Short mmCIF file of C-alpha atoms and ligand atoms in Angstrom, two decimals:
data_model
loop_
_atom_site.label_atom_id
_atom_site.label_comp_id
_atom_site.label_asym_id
_atom_site.label_seq_id
_atom_site.Cartn_x
_atom_site.Cartn_y
_atom_site.Cartn_z
CA MET A 1 209.29 233.34 78.84
CA LYS A 2 211.97 235.52 80.37
CA LEU A 3 215.51 235.44 79.00
CA SER A 4 218.52 235.66 81.31
CA LEU A 5 221.79 236.49 79.62
CA VAL A 6 225.06 235.87 81.42
CA ILE A 7 227.97 237.96 80.16
CA PRO A 8 231.45 237.47 81.64
CA ALA A 9 233.68 240.50 81.46
CA HIS A 10 237.31 241.16 82.19
CA ASN A 11 238.80 244.46 80.99
CA GLU A 12 236.20 245.07 78.27
CA GLU A 13 235.64 248.83 78.66
CA THR A 14 236.07 249.43 74.93
CA SER A 15 233.36 247.07 73.72
CA ILE A 16 231.01 245.89 76.43
CA GLY A 17 228.89 249.04 76.71
CA ARG A 18 228.04 249.16 73.03
CA GLY A 19 227.57 245.37 72.94
CA ILE A 20 225.02 245.33 75.75
CA GLU A 21 223.15 248.36 74.48
CA GLU A 22 222.76 246.85 71.00
CA LEU A 23 221.59 243.62 72.59
CA ILE A 24 218.99 245.34 74.75
CA ILE A 25 217.66 247.40 71.84
CA GLU A 26 217.16 244.20 69.82
CA LEU A 27 215.46 242.38 72.72
CA SER A 28 213.13 245.33 73.33
CA LYS A 29 212.24 245.47 69.66
CA GLU A 30 211.33 241.79 69.80
CA GLU A 31 209.38 242.34 73.03
CA ILE A 32 211.40 239.74 74.90
CA SER A 33 211.56 240.23 78.66
CA TYR A 34 215.11 239.88 79.84
CA GLU A 35 217.79 240.36 82.43
CA VAL A 36 221.44 240.86 81.55
CA ILE A 37 223.80 239.62 84.24
CA VAL A 38 227.30 240.99 83.76
CA VAL A 39 229.93 239.19 85.81
CA ASN A 40 232.94 241.44 86.17
CA ASP A 41 236.18 239.85 87.36
CA ASN A 42 238.26 242.60 88.92
CA SER A 43 238.70 244.55 85.71
CA ARG A 44 241.49 247.07 86.02
CA ASP A 45 239.88 249.34 83.45
CA ASN A 46 236.51 251.11 83.47
CA THR A 47 234.36 248.05 82.79
CA ARG A 48 232.62 248.40 86.14
CA LYS A 49 231.84 252.08 85.65
CA VAL A 50 230.57 251.52 82.12
CA ILE A 51 228.13 248.88 83.35
CA GLU A 52 227.04 250.91 86.36
CA GLU A 53 226.24 253.87 84.10
CA LEU A 54 224.39 251.70 81.61
CA SER A 55 222.32 250.03 84.33
CA LYS A 56 220.91 253.42 85.29
CA LYS A 57 219.43 253.63 81.83
CA TYR A 58 218.44 249.96 81.60
CA PRO A 59 217.29 248.49 84.94
CA GLY A 60 217.37 244.99 83.39
CA ILE A 61 221.14 245.00 83.79
CA LYS A 62 222.55 243.40 86.92
CA LEU A 63 226.22 243.73 87.75
CA ILE A 64 228.12 241.18 89.81
CA ASN A 65 231.62 242.23 90.83
CA ARG A 66 233.60 239.15 91.82
CA ASN A 67 236.45 238.91 94.27
CA PRO A 68 239.67 237.19 93.20
CA PRO A 69 240.62 234.61 92.10
CA ASN A 70 239.48 235.36 88.57
CA GLY A 71 238.38 232.81 86.02
CA PHE A 72 235.98 232.58 83.12
CA GLY A 73 234.39 229.43 84.57
CA ARG A 74 234.09 230.93 88.03
CA ALA A 75 232.40 233.97 86.53
CA ILE A 76 229.94 231.97 84.43
CA ARG A 77 229.06 229.81 87.43
CA GLU A 78 228.39 232.83 89.61
CA GLY A 79 226.25 234.32 86.86
CA LEU A 80 224.28 231.09 86.46
CA ASN A 81 223.65 230.96 90.22
CA ASN A 82 221.91 234.31 89.94
CA VAL A 83 219.64 233.86 86.92
CA THR A 84 215.89 234.22 87.39
CA GLY A 85 214.67 233.65 83.82
CA ASP A 86 213.15 230.61 82.08
CA VAL A 87 215.81 230.59 79.38
CA VAL A 88 219.51 231.14 79.96
CA GLY A 89 221.94 232.35 77.31
CA ILE A 90 225.69 232.75 77.57
CA VAL A 91 227.04 235.64 75.51
CA MET A 92 230.51 237.20 75.32
CA GLY A 93 231.28 240.80 76.24
CA ASP A 94 233.63 241.60 73.38
CA LEU A 95 231.07 242.05 70.57
CA SER A 96 231.91 238.63 69.10
CA ASP A 97 228.24 237.61 68.97
CA GLU A 98 225.30 239.20 67.19
CA PRO A 99 222.11 240.43 68.89
CA LYS A 100 220.00 238.89 66.10
CA ASP A 101 221.52 235.48 66.87
CA VAL A 102 220.53 235.88 70.52
CA VAL A 103 216.93 236.34 69.42
CA ARG A 104 217.12 233.37 67.01
CA CYS A 105 218.44 231.09 69.74
CA PHE A 106 215.75 232.24 72.16
CA ARG A 107 213.05 231.53 69.54
CA LYS A 108 214.44 228.02 69.03
CA ILE A 109 214.09 227.32 72.75
CA GLN A 110 210.52 228.62 72.52
CA GLU A 111 209.97 226.01 69.81
CA GLY A 112 210.65 223.40 72.45
CA TYR A 113 214.33 222.47 72.40
CA ASP A 114 216.08 222.16 75.77
CA CYS A 115 219.36 223.52 74.40
CA VAL A 116 220.38 225.59 71.39
CA PHE A 117 224.02 225.59 70.35
CA GLY A 118 225.34 228.34 68.12
CA SER A 119 227.72 226.98 65.49
CA ARG A 120 230.26 229.00 63.55
CA PHE A 121 230.86 226.13 61.16
CA MET A 122 227.61 225.41 59.35
CA ARG A 123 226.07 226.55 56.12
CA GLY A 124 224.76 230.02 56.92
CA SER A 125 227.42 230.87 59.53
CA LYS A 126 229.85 233.70 59.10
CA VAL A 127 233.21 233.93 60.89
CA LYS A 128 235.38 237.01 60.69
CA ASP A 129 238.94 237.43 61.95
CA TYR A 130 239.32 234.10 63.72
CA PRO A 131 243.06 233.61 64.32
CA LEU A 132 244.27 230.77 62.07
CA ILE A 133 246.06 228.71 64.72
CA LYS A 134 243.04 228.86 67.01
CA LEU A 135 240.81 227.87 64.10
CA VAL A 136 242.85 224.77 63.29
CA ILE A 137 242.99 223.69 66.94
CA ASN A 138 239.28 224.39 67.25
CA ARG A 139 238.36 222.14 64.34
CA ILE A 140 240.54 219.28 65.60
CA ALA A 141 239.19 219.59 69.14
CA ASN A 142 235.59 219.65 67.95
CA LEU A 143 236.11 216.64 65.71
CA PHE A 144 237.52 214.76 68.69
CA ILE A 145 234.47 215.74 70.76
CA GLN A 146 232.11 214.69 67.97
CA ILE A 147 233.69 211.24 67.81
CA MET A 148 233.74 210.79 71.59
CA PHE A 149 230.12 211.81 72.00
CA LEU A 150 228.75 210.66 68.64
CA THR A 151 227.17 214.02 67.94
CA LYS A 152 226.59 216.24 64.95
CA ALA A 153 227.12 219.34 67.07
CA ASN A 154 230.36 220.67 65.62
CA ASP A 155 231.15 223.76 67.70
CA ILE A 156 230.82 222.58 71.28
CA THR A 157 233.77 224.76 72.36
CA ASN A 158 231.86 227.91 71.43
CA ALA A 159 230.43 229.58 74.53
CA PHE A 160 227.41 231.01 72.71
CA LYS A 161 224.68 228.63 73.82
CA PHE A 162 221.15 228.78 75.23
CA TYR A 163 219.41 226.49 77.69
CA LYS A 164 216.09 226.07 79.45
CA ALA A 165 216.64 227.02 83.08
CA GLY A 166 215.96 223.43 84.15
CA VAL A 167 218.93 222.21 82.10
CA ILE A 168 221.27 224.52 83.96
CA LYS A 169 219.96 223.12 87.26
CA ALA A 170 220.47 219.57 86.00
CA VAL A 171 224.11 220.05 85.04
CA MET A 172 225.05 221.45 88.45
CA PRO A 173 227.37 221.25 90.26
CA LEU A 174 229.81 222.54 87.64
CA GLN A 175 233.53 221.93 88.07
CA SER A 176 235.31 224.18 85.59
CA LEU A 177 237.14 227.28 86.75
CA TYR A 178 238.27 228.50 83.34
CA PHE A 179 237.28 228.44 79.68
CA ASN A 180 236.72 224.67 79.85
CA ILE A 181 233.26 225.44 81.23
CA THR A 182 232.27 226.07 77.60
CA VAL A 183 232.48 222.30 76.99
CA GLU A 184 231.32 221.16 80.42
CA ILE A 185 227.81 222.61 80.23
CA PRO A 186 226.73 221.39 76.75
CA LEU A 187 228.34 217.96 77.10
CA LYS A 188 226.72 217.37 80.49
CA ALA A 189 223.37 218.47 79.07
CA MET A 190 223.78 216.01 76.19
CA VAL A 191 224.83 213.14 78.47
CA ARG A 192 221.80 213.77 80.68
CA GLY A 193 219.53 213.32 77.70
CA PHE A 194 218.33 216.85 77.01
CA SER A 195 217.30 217.69 73.46
CA TYR A 196 219.49 220.06 71.50
CA VAL A 197 219.77 221.66 68.11
CA GLN A 198 222.55 223.70 66.58
CA ILE A 199 221.95 226.74 64.45
CA PRO A 200 224.37 228.79 62.34
CA ILE A 201 225.57 232.00 63.94
CA ASN A 202 227.93 234.81 63.05
CA TRP A 203 231.10 235.44 65.00
CA TYR A 204 233.47 238.38 64.87
CA GLY A 205 237.05 238.53 66.14
CA ARG A 206 237.56 241.31 68.64
CA GLU A 207 238.32 244.75 67.26
CA SER A 208 239.67 246.10 70.54
CA GLY A 209 240.86 244.85 73.90
CA VAL A 210 242.91 241.72 74.51
CA SER A 211 241.98 238.06 74.07
CA LYS A 212 242.09 236.19 77.38
CA LEU A 213 241.95 232.67 76.00
CA SER A 214 245.38 231.09 75.77
CA VAL A 215 245.05 227.75 74.02
CA ARG A 216 248.40 226.66 75.40
CA GLN A 217 247.26 227.15 79.00
CA MET A 218 243.76 225.84 78.47
CA GLY A 219 244.30 222.85 76.15
CA ARG A 220 244.85 220.33 78.91
CA LYS A 221 241.94 221.64 80.94
CA TYR A 222 239.61 221.27 77.96
CA LEU A 223 240.86 217.72 77.37
CA PHE A 224 240.40 216.72 81.01
CA MET A 225 236.87 218.12 81.05
CA VAL A 226 235.91 216.31 77.85
CA LEU A 227 237.25 213.03 79.29
CA TYR A 228 235.54 213.70 82.61
CA VAL A 229 232.09 214.10 81.04
CA TRP A 230 232.78 211.16 78.72
CA LEU A 231 233.40 208.98 81.79
CA GLU A 232 230.10 210.23 83.23
CA LYS A 233 228.44 209.16 80.00
CA MET A 234 229.98 205.67 80.32
CA LEU A 235 228.87 205.41 83.95
CA LEU A 236 225.31 206.35 83.03
CA ALA A 237 225.23 203.86 80.14
CA ASP A 238 226.57 201.16 82.46
CA GLU A 239 223.88 201.88 85.02
CA ILE A 240 221.14 201.73 82.39
CA ASN A 241 222.46 198.33 81.27
CA ARG A 242 222.49 197.02 84.83
CA GLN A 243 218.86 197.98 85.32
CA LYS A 244 217.77 196.07 82.21
N1 GDP B 301 234.50 237.53 84.38
C1 GDP B 301 235.49 237.10 83.57
N2 GDP B 301 235.34 237.23 82.26
C2 GDP B 301 236.33 236.79 81.47
C3 GDP B 301 237.52 236.19 81.98
N3 GDP B 301 238.29 235.85 80.93
C4 GDP B 301 237.64 236.23 79.82
N4 GDP B 301 236.45 236.80 80.15
C5 GDP B 301 235.42 237.33 79.22
O1 GDP B 301 234.99 236.26 78.42
C6 GDP B 301 234.72 236.72 77.09
C7 GDP B 301 235.53 235.94 76.09
O2 GDP B 301 236.91 236.18 76.29
P1 GDP B 301 237.88 236.54 75.07
O3 GDP B 301 239.11 237.14 75.62
O4 GDP B 301 237.14 237.36 74.08
O5 GDP B 301 238.20 235.10 74.48
P2 GDP B 301 238.43 234.74 72.94
O6 GDP B 301 237.32 235.35 72.13
O7 GDP B 301 238.41 233.25 72.91
O8 GDP B 301 239.76 235.29 72.60
C8 GDP B 301 234.99 238.21 77.11
O9 GDP B 301 233.77 238.86 77.36
C9 GDP B 301 235.93 238.39 78.28
O10 GDP B 301 235.84 239.67 78.85
C10 GDP B 301 237.64 236.08 83.41
O11 GDP B 301 238.62 235.59 83.95
N5 GDP B 301 236.58 236.54 84.14
MG1 MG B 302 236.44 237.03 72.13
#
């Protein structure tokens, strides 16, 4: 099974090079065949150069340079449209995720699950330097999602998730332009009946660079996306009832 990693990047020159190199070293050690698709959104710093240099050393790296308008969701979607692997993982470019967790998620998919969700809030997880306000909003938002979708998955808003390639095809077309894509993909996969498991992961707050996620700007977009997929779920349930 080949692993395709999609990494969105916007002004990450200080961390992305080291992050990808550590990731690739771990994947090589585990003898996992891979491609790393970096989707760069018009970074004003040296992100592009850093990736271009690194891809000379590691041909498994593919760089996509997007044209404006920017957007986390737009970038992820473009990355997903270009994957060629059997398993797709979404990983951040700011060193927030651990290479070992990438391998663990990939192994879980190999066990047979359609989706593997990394959770920062389980026994065995470790979270470092998560801003307090974001943390509180995160827990409330995830509780809301858990109630709406009757699920034990308690970190749906976390982008760090892995899918069989067929799941990604089944959730298309995606609508989100921004960070709300982090809820759109897993919720749609759940509603469509794919199997999933969550495993504890470690997460580290960024040591350099600037956070691009503004909860104030994104809150409404997350809410609308959760409601949107919830309505899809209701429609599907209604259709199943009609056929009975
Ligand atoms: N391509 C692209 N990547 C983005 C955009 N916004 C954020 N990212 C990347 O998405 C990842 C997560 O963003 P980050 O700022 O760390 O969010 P936070 O951890 O929630 O504060 C990082 O790798 C960013 O470089 C964007 O508009 N386009
Ligand atoms: Mg981050």
